[in-house]
């Protein structure tokens, strides 16, 4: 008898992108709300951000949704037990270690989940931890995971100019950007990723963690190809203008008006 | 992501019991389920066919069943696995009733239970080969969700399984709106089912529309849709390109 092969896969990629940026006293975690399978969209309003009921740590995961849900449930219940045993909430670095261990526990049948954990560390500074599917993790200043990560990460590297981790003395990867600037950067980055990644789009959910609490913002993203360019362009232009060149901005505005008139003939 | 499981059938005697129990392929299957939320609750449509590969073996299968007081479960995929799921749910509802405490399982709870069951079966590489649709109303709140055979689940205002996901969902995205009346909801579902009838090979023209509201479940009598096959372009398809043979 020859070896039989299974004709179904226990995994599926439901798409989506997650991003987190750490600041001096805040952390921004964002994810789109599209859930797909193959070339179909299952839901345009599915949240990938999970508030593990910890006010200092927020987890965002993309990948195989059933594994993501199971992982989030495990973390939530472990956190609850921790609170009962230690009479306090888990800190972000503690949650980071727990997530890594939980993922490695299933090293030989992994959770197909690509995670970004964002929060505030013990000193109140923003921290972001980025993971692979089997739990190897790193504390960074910013990260992107998921289907749009290859489009977003290089842009974040350029804009946030992270110092080399090889430098001595060790330099903080936290961005000096203010919170509104970081939120704006996240919106720009998702608007751009939506253009070229078919699995990213519909809506963007942003959570901003600060010492006094968590704030949520929702922004519409392009749902299809034939929507107006104006929305995307206007966000990109705001970003360019904050980098400082006004005459460039004027040129771009004129360009955008021209493009608007012709956009439907191209698309 | 492809994933192959080495099922070693070399030592047939040793592996006989373990391997023959796993689901490898579906045998008798049901096609799409289409469901929407409407003003008073949830409407679910399904046809009554059970295909055995390409043969239409069974024409009287009810693929939508009431669960407890507040939910409706529709299934596409392997019919025997659906019957097994009904047995699991029967036990669940029975235990819930035995508490006799005035509480009853709502659609959210049943959906969560089904998601866990499907996911755990997938973990054991022995899936229940179904895509399930769970709809219901409890305390005035309508709920509509879906679970696939590997445990992917979500809820939305309208869902469809199988071919319905490709053909019916776009119609629903365009024409569904909140607070549909019962008549409008049925018309919308019939529109979707008609498209599926024309284009899905395993669909049959015998459907049931089930309704669940706060008052309870109603399953319609089976009926068929009017179809039109007299489009001129199909009368003489080779009119534009007459051949010699």
PDB file of C-alpha atoms in Angstrom, chain A residues 1-12 14 35 37 40-46 64-67 69-71 73 106 109-112, chain B residues 1-10 23-25 112 116 119 122-123 125-127 129 146 149-156 165-166 169 173:
ATOM      1  CA  UNK A   1       0.000   0.000   0.000  1.00  0.00           C
ATOM      2  CA  UNK A   2       1.392   3.418  -0.905  1.00  0.00           C
ATOM      3  CA  UNK A   3       1.314   6.396   1.427  1.00  0.00           C
ATOM      4  CA  UNK A   4      -1.952   8.263   1.159  1.00  0.00           C
ATOM      5  CA  UNK A   5      -1.962  12.021   1.205  1.00  0.00           C
ATOM      6  CA  UNK A   6      -4.664  14.088   2.785  1.00  0.00           C
ATOM      7  CA  UNK A   7      -6.854  15.930   0.317  1.00  0.00           C
ATOM      8  CA  UNK A   8      -7.603  18.746   2.668  1.00  0.00           C
ATOM      9  CA  UNK A   9      -5.368  21.096   4.549  1.00  0.00           C
ATOM     10  CA  UNK A  10      -5.914  21.852   8.223  1.00  0.00           C
ATOM     11  CA  UNK A  11      -4.684  25.379   7.473  1.00  0.00           C
ATOM     12  CA  UNK A  12      -6.047  28.275   5.488  1.00  0.00           C
ATOM     13  CA  UNK A  14      -7.603  34.323   5.941  1.00  0.00           C
ATOM     14  CA  UNK A  35     -11.368  38.267   6.279  1.00  0.00           C
ATOM     15  CA  UNK A  37     -10.419  32.710   1.903  1.00  0.00           C
ATOM     16  CA  UNK A  40     -13.411  35.260  -1.820  1.00  0.00           C
ATOM     17  CA  UNK A  41     -14.162  37.736   0.921  1.00  0.00           C
ATOM     18  CA  UNK A  42     -15.892  36.152   3.920  1.00  0.00           C
ATOM     19  CA  UNK A  43     -16.390  39.265   5.980  1.00  0.00           C
ATOM     20  CA  UNK A  44     -15.660  42.977   5.594  1.00  0.00           C
ATOM     21  CA  UNK A  45     -16.036  43.662   9.294  1.00  0.00           C
ATOM     22  CA  UNK A  46     -13.975  41.148  11.240  1.00  0.00           C
ATOM     23  CA  UNK A  64      -5.523  31.457   9.941  1.00  0.00           C
ATOM     24  CA  UNK A  65      -8.528  32.826  11.779  1.00  0.00           C
ATOM     25  CA  UNK A  66      -9.515  29.633  13.635  1.00  0.00           C
ATOM     26  CA  UNK A  67      -5.990  29.360  15.114  1.00  0.00           C
ATOM     27  CA  UNK A  69      -9.264  32.748  17.771  1.00  0.00           C
ATOM     28  CA  UNK A  70      -8.040  29.699  19.711  1.00  0.00           C
ATOM     29  CA  UNK A  71      -4.776  31.475  20.569  1.00  0.00           C
ATOM     30  CA  UNK A  73      -8.903  32.387  23.936  1.00  0.00           C
ATOM     31  CA  UNK A 106       2.488  23.897  19.492  1.00  0.00           C
ATOM     32  CA  UNK A 109       1.447  21.613  14.768  1.00  0.00           C
ATOM     33  CA  UNK A 110       1.730  25.397  14.859  1.00  0.00           C
ATOM     34  CA  UNK A 111      -0.843  28.079  15.340  1.00  0.00           C
ATOM     35  CA  UNK A 112      -0.793  29.693  11.900  1.00  0.00           C
TER      36      UNK A 112
ATOM     37  CA  UNK B   1      -0.307  26.558   2.427  1.00  0.00           C
ATOM     38  CA  UNK B   2      -0.215  22.877   1.497  1.00  0.00           C
ATOM     39  CA  UNK B   3       0.067  20.308   4.200  1.00  0.00           C
ATOM     40  CA  UNK B   4       0.320  16.599   3.672  1.00  0.00           C
ATOM     41  CA  UNK B   5      -0.272  14.047   6.352  1.00  0.00           C
ATOM     42  CA  UNK B   6       1.751  10.856   6.025  1.00  0.00           C
ATOM     43  CA  UNK B   7      -0.851   8.171   6.516  1.00  0.00           C
ATOM     44  CA  UNK B   8       1.240   5.036   6.523  1.00  0.00           C
ATOM     45  CA  UNK B   9      -0.921   2.142   5.430  1.00  0.00           C
ATOM     46  CA  UNK B  10       2.026  -0.258   5.264  1.00  0.00           C
ATOM     47  CA  UNK B  23     -12.896  11.323   7.116  1.00  0.00           C
ATOM     48  CA  UNK B  24     -10.959  11.490   3.866  1.00  0.00           C
ATOM     49  CA  UNK B  25     -13.612  12.598   1.384  1.00  0.00           C
ATOM     50  CA  UNK B 112     -19.444  29.076  19.793  1.00  0.00           C
ATOM     51  CA  UNK B 116     -15.090  24.624  19.129  1.00  0.00           C
ATOM     52  CA  UNK B 119     -11.890  23.209  15.397  1.00  0.00           C
ATOM     53  CA  UNK B 122      -9.737  19.555  12.669  1.00  0.00           C
ATOM     54  CA  UNK B 123      -6.971  19.370  15.277  1.00  0.00           C
ATOM     55  CA  UNK B 125      -7.178  15.509  11.498  1.00  0.00           C
ATOM     56  CA  UNK B 126     -10.675  14.035  11.398  1.00  0.00           C
ATOM     57  CA  UNK B 127     -12.903  16.903  10.310  1.00  0.00           C
ATOM     58  CA  UNK B 129     -16.961  17.820   6.463  1.00  0.00           C
ATOM     59  CA  UNK B 146     -21.037  30.609   9.905  1.00  0.00           C
ATOM     60  CA  UNK B 149     -14.953  22.551   8.496  1.00  0.00           C
ATOM     61  CA  UNK B 150     -11.562  23.748   9.716  1.00  0.00           C
ATOM     62  CA  UNK B 151     -13.063  25.995  12.361  1.00  0.00           C
ATOM     63  CA  UNK B 152     -13.037  29.396  10.640  1.00  0.00           C
ATOM     64  CA  UNK B 153     -16.038  31.292  11.970  1.00  0.00           C
ATOM     65  CA  UNK B 154     -17.537  34.740  11.759  1.00  0.00           C
ATOM     66  CA  UNK B 155     -20.876  36.488  11.975  1.00  0.00           C
ATOM     67  CA  UNK B 156     -22.440  38.878   9.536  1.00  0.00           C
ATOM     68  CA  UNK B 165     -20.496  32.374  -1.291  1.00  0.00           C
ATOM     69  CA  UNK B 166     -19.500  33.085  -4.882  1.00  0.00           C
ATOM     70  CA  UNK B 169     -23.078  36.875  -1.502  1.00  0.00           C
ATOM     71  CA  UNK B 173     -23.932  42.749  -0.533  1.00  0.00           C
TER      72      UNK B 173
END
